[in-house]
Amino acid sequence: MIYPKRAWKEFTSLDEKLTILRKLEIISPKSTEIKKLHYKGYYTNYSTVECDVIGYADDNEIILNVNGQLHSIHPDYFVEMQKHDRFIIVDIETPMSFSPASGIQEVAAIFVEDYKIIDSLHLKIIKDKNLATKGYGQGLLPIEENEEFKNKFKTFIKKYKCPLIAHNASFDRSFLKYWGWIDEKTKFYCSMNNIKTRYKIKNYKLVTILEYFNIKNTQSHEAMKDVLDLLEVLKITKVDKWTLLSNASSQKEIPPDNKPIKKKTPNYYISKQQKENDKKRLDLAKENIVSNVFNNKKLVFTGDMMKDRIDMMELAIKHGAITTTSISGKTDLIIAGDNPGKSKLSKAKKLNIDIISESDFWNIINNSN
C-alpha cells in the first residue's frame, strides 16, 4: 500500500466526512449517508474489497483504510473504483412472428450489477397453463397495449439508467419501439453481434451458444428463462466492448488519398473486465513517467483521435497529467479531437476551462522529449 507521507487530517465527525466526500465528488452533493465504498487496484490484485475513507491531506490526496492498512490515493482514481458493471438484459416473446405489428406476448428484464441479479421484471398474462410452458408466447394473452405493463417496463429501465442488452437486439427493439414501450433514445446492445466477433460457432442462436459453453442443450423460449440463460453466457464471455446497435455498419472506410484516418471513438458500453485491463494500463503508466510537462494538470479528452482514448490517456499520464473521463470544476484542460462532445465543450466553456486541439496536445508531448 502507499502509506501517506504527508501530514493528513483524520475525520473528527460524520458531518465533516460528508462535507469532504461531497466536495471531492466521492458521494453525490445531496447524500446524507455514506454507502459501502470499495478499493480495487494493484494492491488487492484488482479484486474488490470494502474500505473506508478515514481522512485527507488536501483535494489531491485522501486516506483509506484497506484491510486494516492505510493507503494514500488521489480522489479521482478512487471515484473510478466505485463504478460497477451494470446492465439490463431484456427478452420478449411474440406470437411466433417477425412482424412488430403482430404484438407482444411476454416481456422479461433483469437488472444486473457485477453479474449478480439485483432486480427483475416479468410481464405476462397466462391463458392456458399447459401451452404456456411450451414457449414462443403460446398460451399467453397479448400485452402490447397493456398500459400498466408498459408503464412498469418504462419505470424499470428509467430507474436503473444503464444499457439494455438483448441477444437478438434488433428484433426485441423493433417490437418494443413499435408499441411504444421504448423511444428513439433508448440504447440497445446486441449480445449476438458482439459474441460473433470473438467466437466462431456454426450459428449464433442462443441455444447453440448455450450448448457451445456447456451451459445446457435446450432453450425454453420463455422470456425470463431466456434472460437468465443469457446472463450465464455473459458471465463466461464478458464482452469487452458492447457496440451500440444503431451504429452497426457493414461499410468499410476507405482512406482518401491514402491519408491515415483518425480512429473514431465508437459508442459502446465497456465491460468490467475491459475497464480493469484499462485501469492496469493507467496504473502502470503512473509508474513510468517520461516527463512532467503537464505538472499534475487534470485532462479530459473528447472527440475522435489518431489513437484510441486509452492510448491518449496513457500517454498523458506518462507526461505528468491526471486524466479523467468527465469534466468538473477541477478540470484544467480539455483536448478536443474531431467531432468533440457538444455537452463537454459547453460545460468547459461555462467553467472557463482551457480547450486545445489534438495537434496542440501532440506538440506539447513532442516538445517535452
mmCIF file of C-alpha atoms in Angstrom:
data_model
loop_
_atom_site.group_PDB
_atom_site.id
_atom_site.type_symbol
_atom_site.label_atom_id
_atom_site.label_comp_id
_atom_site.label_asym_id
_atom_site.label_seq_id
_atom_site.Cartn_x
_atom_site.Cartn_y
_atom_site.Cartn_z
ATOM 1 C CA MET A 1 0.000 0.000 0.000
ATOM 2 C CA ILE A 2 1.073 3.622 -0.496
ATOM 3 C CA TYR A 3 1.440 4.821 3.093
ATOM 4 C CA PRO A 4 0.666 8.557 3.478
ATOM 5 C CA LYS A 5 3.911 10.520 3.593
ATOM 6 C CA ARG A 6 2.442 13.986 4.114
ATOM 7 C CA ALA A 7 0.597 15.369 7.098
ATOM 8 C CA TRP A 8 -3.080 14.468 6.892
ATOM 9 C CA LYS A 9 -6.212 15.046 8.923
ATOM 10 C CA GLU A 10 -8.439 12.285 10.242
ATOM 11 C CA PHE A 11 -12.173 12.973 10.159
ATOM 12 C CA THR A 12 -13.467 14.010 13.573
ATOM 13 C CA SER A 13 -17.183 13.832 12.784
ATOM 14 C CA LEU A 14 -19.627 12.385 10.276
ATOM 15 C CA ASP A 15 -20.610 15.898 9.143
ATOM 16 C CA GLU A 16 -17.002 16.735 8.323
ATOM 17 C CA LYS A 17 -16.611 13.457 6.440
ATOM 18 C CA LEU A 18 -19.801 14.023 4.424
ATOM 19 C CA THR A 19 -18.722 17.565 3.541
ATOM 20 C CA ILE A 20 -15.308 16.455 2.253
ATOM 21 C CA LEU A 21 -16.633 13.450 0.348
ATOM 22 C CA ARG A 22 -19.273 15.619 -1.327
ATOM 23 C CA LYS A 23 -16.656 18.217 -2.245
ATOM 24 C CA LEU A 24 -14.401 15.561 -3.802
ATOM 25 C CA GLU A 25 -17.415 14.053 -5.637
ATOM 26 C CA ILE A 26 -16.929 10.655 -3.979
ATOM 27 C CA ILE A 27 -20.583 10.830 -2.972
ATOM 28 C CA SER A 28 -23.354 12.893 -4.561
ATOM 29 C CA PRO A 29 -23.869 16.521 -3.444
ATOM 30 C CA LYS A 30 -27.198 15.609 -1.800
ATOM 31 C CA SER A 31 -26.039 12.459 0.019
ATOM 32 C CA THR A 32 -26.797 12.355 3.738
ATOM 33 C CA GLU A 33 -25.209 8.951 4.266
ATOM 34 C CA ILE A 34 -22.195 7.006 3.049
ATOM 35 C CA LYS A 35 -22.882 3.697 1.394
ATOM 36 C CA LYS A 36 -20.269 0.974 1.062
ATOM 37 C CA LEU A 37 -17.059 2.120 -0.601
ATOM 38 C CA HIS A 38 -14.654 -0.173 -2.413
ATOM 39 C CA TYR A 39 -10.991 -0.357 -3.334
ATOM 40 C CA LYS A 40 -9.965 -2.265 -6.432
ATOM 41 C CA GLY A 41 -6.403 -1.898 -7.599
ATOM 42 C CA TYR A 42 -2.847 -3.127 -7.758
ATOM 43 C CA TYR A 43 -2.562 -3.825 -4.036
ATOM 44 C CA THR A 44 -5.508 -6.220 -3.978
ATOM 45 C CA ASN A 45 -4.627 -7.849 -7.299
ATOM 46 C CA TYR A 46 -7.567 -5.903 -8.769
ATOM 47 C CA SER A 47 -10.107 -7.790 -6.676
ATOM 48 C CA THR A 48 -12.737 -5.614 -4.979
ATOM 49 C CA VAL A 49 -12.555 -5.150 -1.201
ATOM 50 C CA GLU A 50 -14.624 -2.958 1.078
ATOM 51 C CA CYS A 51 -12.785 0.018 2.512
ATOM 52 C CA ASP A 52 -13.337 3.339 4.265
ATOM 53 C CA VAL A 53 -12.141 6.904 3.736
ATOM 54 C CA ILE A 54 -10.788 7.970 7.118
ATOM 55 C CA GLY A 55 -9.118 11.281 6.306
ATOM 56 C CA TYR A 56 -7.491 13.586 3.772
ATOM 57 C CA ALA A 57 -4.428 15.713 3.119
ATOM 58 C CA ASP A 58 -5.946 18.028 0.507
ATOM 59 C CA ASP A 59 -8.020 17.901 -2.700
ATOM 60 C CA ASN A 60 -5.380 15.670 -4.298
ATOM 61 C CA GLU A 61 -4.962 13.068 -1.552
ATOM 62 C CA ILE A 62 -7.354 11.063 0.614
ATOM 63 C CA ILE A 63 -6.507 8.365 3.115
ATOM 64 C CA LEU A 64 -8.167 4.944 3.016
ATOM 65 C CA ASN A 65 -8.342 2.086 5.462
ATOM 66 C CA VAL A 66 -7.980 -1.015 3.277
ATOM 67 C CA ASN A 67 -7.924 -4.304 5.180
ATOM 68 C CA GLY A 68 -6.551 -2.509 8.237
ATOM 69 C CA GLN A 69 -3.800 -0.725 6.299
ATOM 70 C CA LEU A 70 -3.528 2.973 5.472
ATOM 71 C CA HIS A 71 -3.450 3.822 1.797
ATOM 72 C CA SER A 72 -2.957 7.193 0.116
ATOM 73 C CA ILE A 73 -4.797 7.752 -3.170
ATOM 74 C CA HIS A 74 -5.973 10.552 -5.465
ATOM 75 C CA PRO A 75 -9.755 11.151 -5.094
ATOM 76 C CA ASP A 76 -10.414 10.878 -8.854
ATOM 77 C CA TYR A 77 -8.862 7.408 -9.008
ATOM 78 C CA PHE A 78 -10.932 6.356 -6.011
ATOM 79 C CA VAL A 79 -14.132 7.629 -7.661
ATOM 80 C CA GLU A 80 -13.408 5.430 -10.696
ATOM 81 C CA MET A 81 -13.137 2.408 -8.395
ATOM 82 C CA GLN A 82 -16.726 2.900 -7.205
ATOM 83 C CA LYS A 83 -18.168 2.261 -10.675
ATOM 84 C CA HIS A 84 -19.765 -1.126 -11.348
ATOM 85 C CA ASP A 85 -20.529 -3.222 -14.401
ATOM 86 C CA ARG A 86 -24.289 -2.594 -14.680
ATOM 87 C CA PHE A 87 -26.769 -3.508 -17.408
ATOM 88 C CA ILE A 88 -30.317 -4.713 -18.062
ATOM 89 C CA ILE A 89 -30.947 -7.910 -20.021
ATOM 90 C CA VAL A 90 -34.228 -7.888 -21.933
ATOM 91 C CA ASP A 91 -36.139 -10.579 -23.823
ATOM 92 C CA ILE A 92 -39.604 -10.701 -25.377
ATOM 93 C CA GLU A 93 -41.827 -13.419 -26.805
ATOM 94 C CA THR A 94 -44.146 -12.749 -29.732
ATOM 95 C CA PRO A 95 -46.911 -14.843 -31.336
ATOM 96 C CA MET A 96 -44.275 -16.705 -33.424
ATOM 97 C CA SER A 97 -43.967 -13.699 -35.730
ATOM 98 C CA PHE A 98 -41.207 -11.424 -37.008
ATOM 99 C CA SER A 99 -43.638 -8.579 -37.695
ATOM 100 C CA PRO A 100 -43.847 -5.988 -34.880
ATOM 101 C CA ALA A 101 -47.490 -5.384 -35.746
ATOM 102 C CA SER A 102 -48.279 -8.934 -34.578
ATOM 103 C CA GLY A 103 -47.885 -7.856 -30.963
ATOM 104 C CA ILE A 104 -46.078 -8.960 -27.787
ATOM 105 C CA GLN A 105 -46.968 -11.894 -25.531
ATOM 106 C CA GLU A 106 -44.274 -11.680 -22.833
ATOM 107 C CA VAL A 107 -41.549 -9.305 -21.595
ATOM 108 C CA ALA A 108 -38.803 -10.059 -19.088
ATOM 109 C CA ALA A 109 -35.956 -7.898 -17.797
ATOM 110 C CA ILE A 110 -33.292 -8.245 -15.115
ATOM 111 C CA PHE A 111 -31.040 -5.542 -13.716
ATOM 112 C CA VAL A 112 -27.539 -6.924 -13.243
ATOM 113 C CA GLU A 113 -24.643 -5.431 -11.281
ATOM 114 C CA ASP A 114 -21.254 -7.148 -11.489
ATOM 115 C CA TYR A 115 -23.075 -10.163 -12.980
ATOM 116 C CA LYS A 116 -25.391 -10.510 -9.989
ATOM 117 C CA ILE A 117 -29.154 -10.042 -10.313
ATOM 118 C CA ILE A 118 -30.320 -7.038 -8.310
ATOM 119 C CA ASP A 119 -33.875 -6.654 -9.610
ATOM 120 C CA SER A 120 -36.201 -8.277 -12.132
ATOM 121 C CA LEU A 121 -39.440 -7.663 -14.028
ATOM 122 C CA HIS A 122 -41.621 -10.331 -15.661
ATOM 123 C CA LEU A 123 -44.754 -9.339 -17.564
ATOM 124 C CA LYS A 124 -47.221 -11.861 -18.971
ATOM 125 C CA ILE A 125 -50.844 -12.993 -18.660
ATOM 126 C CA ILE A 126 -51.377 -16.746 -18.787
ATOM 127 C CA LYS A 127 -54.427 -18.019 -20.675
ATOM 128 C CA ASP A 128 -53.504 -21.708 -20.957
ATOM 129 C CA LYS A 129 -51.020 -23.114 -18.379
ATOM 130 C CA ASN A 130 -50.194 -26.188 -20.426
ATOM 131 C CA LEU A 131 -49.399 -24.244 -23.578
ATOM 132 C CA ALA A 132 -47.516 -21.535 -21.670
ATOM 133 C CA THR A 133 -44.744 -23.982 -20.728
ATOM 134 C CA LYS A 134 -44.022 -24.670 -24.404
ATOM 135 C CA GLY A 135 -42.649 -21.187 -25.043
ATOM 136 C CA TYR A 136 -42.870 -18.901 -28.076
ATOM 137 C CA GLY A 137 -45.631 -16.927 -26.358
ATOM 138 C CA GLN A 138 -48.073 -19.797 -26.612
ATOM 139 C CA GLY A 139 -50.881 -19.872 -24.062
ATOM 140 C CA LEU A 140 -50.383 -16.182 -23.265
ATOM 141 C CA LEU A 141 -52.613 -13.189 -23.890
ATOM 142 C CA PRO A 142 -51.388 -10.169 -25.874
ATOM 143 C CA ILE A 143 -49.865 -7.452 -23.663
ATOM 144 C CA GLU A 144 -48.510 -4.953 -26.217
ATOM 145 C CA GLU A 145 -51.286 -2.435 -25.416
ATOM 146 C CA ASN A 146 -51.424 -3.130 -21.697
ATOM 147 C CA GLU A 147 -50.701 0.351 -20.304
ATOM 148 C CA GLU A 148 -49.993 -0.941 -16.790
ATOM 149 C CA PHE A 149 -47.344 -3.336 -18.074
ATOM 150 C CA LYS A 150 -45.908 -0.736 -20.440
ATOM 151 C CA ASN A 151 -45.512 1.782 -17.606
ATOM 152 C CA LYS A 152 -43.917 -0.841 -15.355
ATOM 153 C CA PHE A 153 -41.329 -1.559 -18.043
ATOM 154 C CA LYS A 154 -40.611 2.126 -18.616
ATOM 155 C CA THR A 155 -40.258 2.691 -14.874
ATOM 156 C CA PHE A 156 -37.893 -0.270 -14.574
ATOM 157 C CA ILE A 157 -35.437 0.880 -17.260
ATOM 158 C CA LYS A 158 -35.655 4.506 -16.114
ATOM 159 C CA LYS A 159 -34.878 3.517 -12.538
ATOM 160 C CA TYR A 160 -31.512 1.956 -13.358
ATOM 161 C CA LYS A 161 -30.414 4.089 -16.326
ATOM 162 C CA CYS A 162 -27.979 1.598 -17.815
ATOM 163 C CA PRO A 163 -27.507 -0.241 -21.138
ATOM 164 C CA LEU A 164 -30.200 -2.608 -22.407
ATOM 165 C CA ILE A 165 -28.807 -5.871 -23.749
ATOM 166 C CA ALA A 166 -30.725 -8.463 -25.755
ATOM 167 C CA HIS A 167 -29.475 -11.473 -27.679
ATOM 168 C CA ASN A 168 -31.177 -10.509 -30.921
ATOM 169 C CA ALA A 169 -31.495 -6.862 -30.034
ATOM 170 C CA SER A 170 -32.786 -5.608 -33.389
ATOM 171 C CA PHE A 171 -35.756 -7.982 -33.049
ATOM 172 C CA ASP A 172 -36.636 -7.041 -29.464
ATOM 173 C CA ARG A 173 -36.117 -3.355 -30.089
ATOM 174 C CA SER A 174 -38.339 -3.299 -33.188
ATOM 175 C CA PHE A 175 -41.328 -4.726 -31.274
ATOM 176 C CA LEU A 176 -40.858 -2.603 -28.160
ATOM 177 C CA LYS A 177 -40.396 0.551 -30.221
ATOM 178 C CA TYR A 178 -43.409 -0.181 -32.458
ATOM 179 C CA TRP A 179 -45.731 -0.467 -29.471
ATOM 180 C CA GLY A 180 -44.295 2.497 -27.575
ATOM 181 C CA TRP A 181 -42.528 0.641 -24.775
ATOM 182 C CA ILE A 182 -39.287 2.455 -25.672
ATOM 183 C CA ASP A 183 -38.436 5.535 -27.727
ATOM 184 C CA GLU A 184 -35.782 6.585 -30.241
ATOM 185 C CA LYS A 185 -33.315 7.476 -27.497
ATOM 186 C CA THR A 186 -33.343 4.042 -25.859
ATOM 187 C CA LYS A 187 -29.936 2.420 -26.417
ATOM 188 C CA PHE A 188 -29.737 -1.274 -27.201
ATOM 189 C CA TYR A 189 -26.699 -3.542 -27.370
ATOM 190 C CA CYS A 190 -26.715 -6.943 -29.080
ATOM 191 C CA SER A 191 -25.001 -9.921 -27.421
ATOM 192 C CA MET A 192 -25.246 -11.936 -30.639
ATOM 193 C CA ASN A 193 -23.334 -9.355 -32.659
ATOM 194 C CA ASN A 194 -20.643 -8.987 -30.026
ATOM 195 C CA ILE A 195 -20.141 -12.721 -29.483
ATOM 196 C CA LYS A 196 -19.751 -13.136 -33.268
ATOM 197 C CA THR A 197 -16.592 -11.018 -33.143
ATOM 198 C CA ARG A 198 -14.894 -13.360 -30.660
ATOM 199 C CA TYR A 199 -16.170 -16.901 -31.188
ATOM 200 C CA LYS A 200 -16.578 -18.997 -34.321
ATOM 201 C CA ILE A 201 -19.721 -21.098 -33.871
ATOM 202 C CA LYS A 202 -21.868 -22.818 -36.508
ATOM 203 C CA ASN A 203 -24.633 -20.297 -35.762
ATOM 204 C CA TYR A 204 -25.347 -17.745 -33.073
ATOM 205 C CA LYS A 205 -28.777 -18.763 -31.864
ATOM 206 C CA LEU A 206 -28.987 -18.695 -28.087
ATOM 207 C CA VAL A 207 -29.491 -22.469 -27.892
ATOM 208 C CA THR A 208 -26.314 -23.069 -29.915
ATOM 209 C CA ILE A 209 -24.314 -20.726 -27.691
ATOM 210 C CA LEU A 210 -25.680 -22.404 -24.555
ATOM 211 C CA GLU A 211 -24.500 -25.749 -25.950
ATOM 212 C CA TYR A 212 -21.124 -24.326 -27.006
ATOM 213 C CA PHE A 213 -20.354 -23.146 -23.469
ATOM 214 C CA ASN A 214 -21.734 -26.341 -21.879
ATOM 215 C CA ILE A 215 -24.440 -24.451 -20.010
ATOM 216 C CA LYS A 216 -27.383 -26.525 -21.267
ATOM 217 C CA ASN A 217 -28.528 -28.119 -24.514
ATOM 218 C CA THR A 218 -32.024 -26.675 -24.736
ATOM 219 C CA GLN A 219 -33.694 -23.276 -24.868
ATOM 220 C CA SER A 220 -37.097 -22.665 -23.338
ATOM 221 C CA HIS A 221 -38.178 -19.695 -25.492
ATOM 222 C CA GLU A 222 -39.819 -18.292 -22.368
ATOM 223 C CA ALA A 223 -38.734 -14.690 -21.790
ATOM 224 C CA MET A 224 -37.494 -14.877 -18.202
ATOM 225 C CA LYS A 225 -35.745 -18.235 -18.636
ATOM 226 C CA ASP A 226 -34.010 -16.964 -21.780
ATOM 227 C CA VAL A 227 -32.882 -13.810 -19.936
ATOM 228 C CA LEU A 228 -31.365 -15.921 -17.159
ATOM 229 C CA ASP A 229 -29.678 -18.195 -19.700
ATOM 230 C CA LEU A 230 -28.157 -15.199 -21.470
ATOM 231 C CA LEU A 231 -26.778 -13.952 -18.160
ATOM 232 C CA GLU A 232 -24.940 -17.276 -17.750
ATOM 233 C CA VAL A 233 -23.457 -16.797 -21.221
ATOM 234 C CA LEU A 234 -22.349 -13.255 -20.406
ATOM 235 C CA LYS A 235 -20.666 -14.430 -17.207
ATOM 236 C CA ILE A 236 -18.402 -16.514 -19.435
ATOM 237 C CA THR A 237 -17.923 -14.256 -22.442
ATOM 238 C CA LYS A 238 -17.745 -10.926 -20.595
ATOM 239 C CA VAL A 239 -17.704 -8.987 -23.831
ATOM 240 C CA ASP A 240 -15.144 -6.157 -23.653
ATOM 241 C CA LYS A 241 -16.891 -3.569 -25.808
ATOM 242 C CA TRP A 242 -20.618 -3.502 -26.495
ATOM 243 C CA THR A 243 -21.194 -1.782 -29.838
ATOM 244 C CA LEU A 244 -24.362 0.295 -29.900
ATOM 245 C CA LEU A 245 -26.907 -1.407 -32.135
ATOM 246 C CA SER A 246 -27.846 1.685 -34.134
ATOM 247 C CA ASN A 247 -24.194 2.340 -35.008
ATOM 248 C CA ALA A 248 -23.601 -1.045 -36.641
ATOM 249 C CA SER A 249 -22.392 -0.726 -40.216
ATOM 250 C CA SER A 250 -21.061 -3.123 -42.801
ATOM 251 C CA GLN A 251 -19.434 -0.375 -44.871
ATOM 252 C CA LYS A 252 -15.653 -0.153 -44.875
ATOM 253 C CA GLU A 253 -13.899 3.189 -44.581
ATOM 254 C CA ILE A 254 -11.501 3.956 -47.434
ATOM 255 C CA PRO A 255 -8.755 6.495 -46.688
ATOM 256 C CA PRO A 256 -8.936 9.490 -49.069
ATOM 257 C CA ASP A 257 -5.648 9.917 -50.981
ATOM 258 C CA ASN A 258 -4.125 7.159 -48.820
ATOM 259 C CA LYS A 259 -4.038 9.505 -45.847
ATOM 260 C CA PRO A 260 -4.353 7.922 -42.388
ATOM 261 C CA ILE A 261 -7.864 8.018 -40.952
ATOM 262 C CA LYS A 262 -8.372 9.152 -37.397
ATOM 263 C CA LYS A 263 -9.833 6.431 -35.260
ATOM 264 C CA LYS A 264 -13.408 7.185 -34.344
ATOM 265 C CA THR A 265 -14.467 6.670 -30.788
ATOM 266 C CA PRO A 266 -17.358 4.169 -31.086
ATOM 267 C CA ASN A 267 -20.469 4.470 -28.993
ATOM 268 C CA TYR A 268 -20.069 1.376 -26.854
ATOM 269 C CA TYR A 269 -20.571 0.033 -23.406
ATOM 270 C CA ILE A 270 -17.260 -1.110 -21.872
ATOM 271 C CA SER A 271 -17.359 -4.244 -19.764
ATOM 272 C CA LYS A 272 -15.978 -4.572 -16.268
ATOM 273 C CA GLN A 273 -13.107 -6.767 -17.485
ATOM 274 C CA GLN A 274 -12.035 -4.230 -20.096
ATOM 275 C CA LYS A 275 -12.246 -1.456 -17.508
ATOM 276 C CA GLU A 276 -9.949 -3.468 -15.253
ATOM 277 C CA ASN A 277 -7.480 -4.007 -18.100
ATOM 278 C CA ASP A 278 -7.520 -0.302 -18.917
ATOM 279 C CA LYS A 279 -7.067 0.548 -15.233
ATOM 280 C CA LYS A 280 -3.972 -1.664 -15.082
ATOM 281 C CA ARG A 281 -2.506 0.136 -18.086
ATOM 282 C CA LEU A 282 -3.084 3.543 -16.495
ATOM 283 C CA ASP A 283 -1.675 2.375 -13.152
ATOM 284 C CA LEU A 284 1.439 1.141 -14.942
ATOM 285 C CA ALA A 285 1.741 4.471 -16.772
ATOM 286 C CA LYS A 286 1.905 6.268 -13.408
ATOM 287 C CA GLU A 287 4.979 4.193 -12.592
ATOM 288 C CA ASN A 288 6.686 5.020 -15.908
ATOM 289 C CA ILE A 289 6.731 8.819 -16.025
ATOM 290 C CA VAL A 290 8.625 10.195 -19.037
ATOM 291 C CA SER A 291 8.292 13.894 -18.261
ATOM 292 C CA ASN A 292 6.291 16.238 -16.041
ATOM 293 C CA VAL A 293 5.287 18.652 -18.778
ATOM 294 C CA PHE A 294 1.635 18.670 -17.650
ATOM 295 C CA ASN A 295 2.567 19.146 -13.992
ATOM 296 C CA ASN A 296 -0.392 17.254 -12.482
ATOM 297 C CA LYS A 297 -2.969 19.092 -14.594
ATOM 298 C CA LYS A 298 -6.294 17.286 -14.917
ATOM 299 C CA LEU A 299 -7.038 16.458 -18.542
ATOM 300 C CA VAL A 300 -10.183 15.280 -20.317
ATOM 301 C CA PHE A 301 -10.214 14.014 -23.914
ATOM 302 C CA THR A 302 -13.215 14.383 -26.201
ATOM 303 C CA GLY A 303 -13.838 13.568 -29.858
ATOM 304 C CA ASP A 304 -12.140 11.320 -32.414
ATOM 305 C CA MET A 305 -8.374 10.976 -32.076
ATOM 306 C CA MET A 306 -5.483 9.441 -34.026
ATOM 307 C CA LYS A 307 -5.183 6.869 -31.239
ATOM 308 C CA ASP A 308 -7.719 5.079 -29.035
ATOM 309 C CA ARG A 309 -8.840 7.004 -25.953
ATOM 310 C CA ILE A 310 -6.998 4.685 -23.546
ATOM 311 C CA ASP A 311 -3.759 5.241 -25.531
ATOM 312 C CA MET A 312 -4.167 9.017 -25.271
ATOM 313 C CA MET A 313 -4.830 8.850 -21.533
ATOM 314 C CA GLU A 314 -1.837 6.563 -21.002
ATOM 315 C CA LEU A 315 0.432 8.950 -22.910
ATOM 316 C CA ALA A 316 -0.814 11.967 -20.980
ATOM 317 C CA ILE A 317 -0.194 10.258 -17.631
ATOM 318 C CA LYS A 318 3.372 9.354 -18.661
ATOM 319 C CA HIS A 319 3.911 13.062 -19.214
ATOM 320 C CA GLY A 320 2.675 14.133 -15.796
ATOM 321 C CA ALA A 321 -1.079 14.544 -16.302
ATOM 322 C CA ILE A 322 -4.024 13.266 -14.304
ATOM 323 C CA THR A 323 -6.725 12.018 -16.680
ATOM 324 C CA THR A 324 -10.454 11.758 -16.067
ATOM 325 C CA THR A 325 -13.414 10.973 -18.303
ATOM 326 C CA SER A 326 -15.777 13.672 -17.076
ATOM 327 C CA ILE A 327 -15.487 17.432 -16.690
ATOM 328 C CA SER A 328 -15.764 19.179 -13.337
ATOM 329 C CA GLY A 329 -14.627 22.393 -11.747
ATOM 330 C CA LYS A 330 -11.314 20.668 -11.015
ATOM 331 C CA THR A 331 -10.549 20.015 -14.709
ATOM 332 C CA ASP A 332 -7.618 22.076 -16.048
ATOM 333 C CA LEU A 333 -7.518 21.237 -19.745
ATOM 334 C CA ILE A 334 -9.721 19.754 -22.494
ATOM 335 C CA ILE A 335 -8.140 18.097 -25.534
ATOM 336 C CA ALA A 336 -10.659 18.215 -28.382
ATOM 337 C CA GLY A 337 -10.356 15.967 -31.429
ATOM 338 C CA ASP A 338 -12.714 15.732 -34.383
ATOM 339 C CA ASN A 339 -16.451 15.685 -33.584
ATOM 340 C CA PRO A 340 -15.978 16.588 -29.895
ATOM 341 C CA GLY A 341 -18.844 16.118 -27.462
ATOM 342 C CA LYS A 342 -21.000 19.232 -27.574
ATOM 343 C CA SER A 343 -22.057 18.893 -23.944
ATOM 344 C CA LYS A 344 -18.431 18.601 -22.810
ATOM 345 C CA LEU A 345 -17.361 21.689 -24.756
ATOM 346 C CA SER A 346 -20.347 23.637 -23.489
ATOM 347 C CA LYS A 347 -19.598 22.689 -19.881
ATOM 348 C CA ALA A 348 -15.895 23.501 -20.342
ATOM 349 C CA LYS A 349 -16.734 26.978 -21.643
ATOM 350 C CA LYS A 350 -19.101 27.636 -18.739
ATOM 351 C CA LEU A 351 -16.333 26.640 -16.301
ATOM 352 C CA ASN A 352 -13.697 28.661 -18.225
ATOM 353 C CA ILE A 353 -11.573 25.562 -18.800
ATOM 354 C CA ASP A 354 -8.846 25.828 -21.436
ATOM 355 C CA ILE A 355 -9.530 23.853 -24.630
ATOM 356 C CA ILE A 356 -6.748 22.798 -27.014
ATOM 357 C CA SER A 357 -6.707 20.706 -30.182
ATOM 358 C CA GLU A 358 -5.256 17.225 -30.534
ATOM 359 C CA SER A 359 -2.482 18.791 -32.632
ATOM 360 C CA ASP A 360 -1.611 21.133 -29.745
ATOM 361 C CA PHE A 361 -1.503 18.138 -27.407
ATOM 362 C CA TRP A 362 0.973 16.317 -29.664
ATOM 363 C CA ASN A 363 3.127 19.471 -29.921
ATOM 364 C CA ILE A 364 3.332 19.623 -26.115
ATOM 365 C CA ILE A 365 4.308 15.945 -25.942
ATOM 366 C CA ASN A 366 6.892 16.181 -28.716
ATOM 367 C CA ASN A 367 8.489 19.351 -27.324
ATOM 368 C CA SER A 368 8.902 17.688 -23.932
ATOM 369 C CA ASN A 369 11.228 14.986 -25.335
#
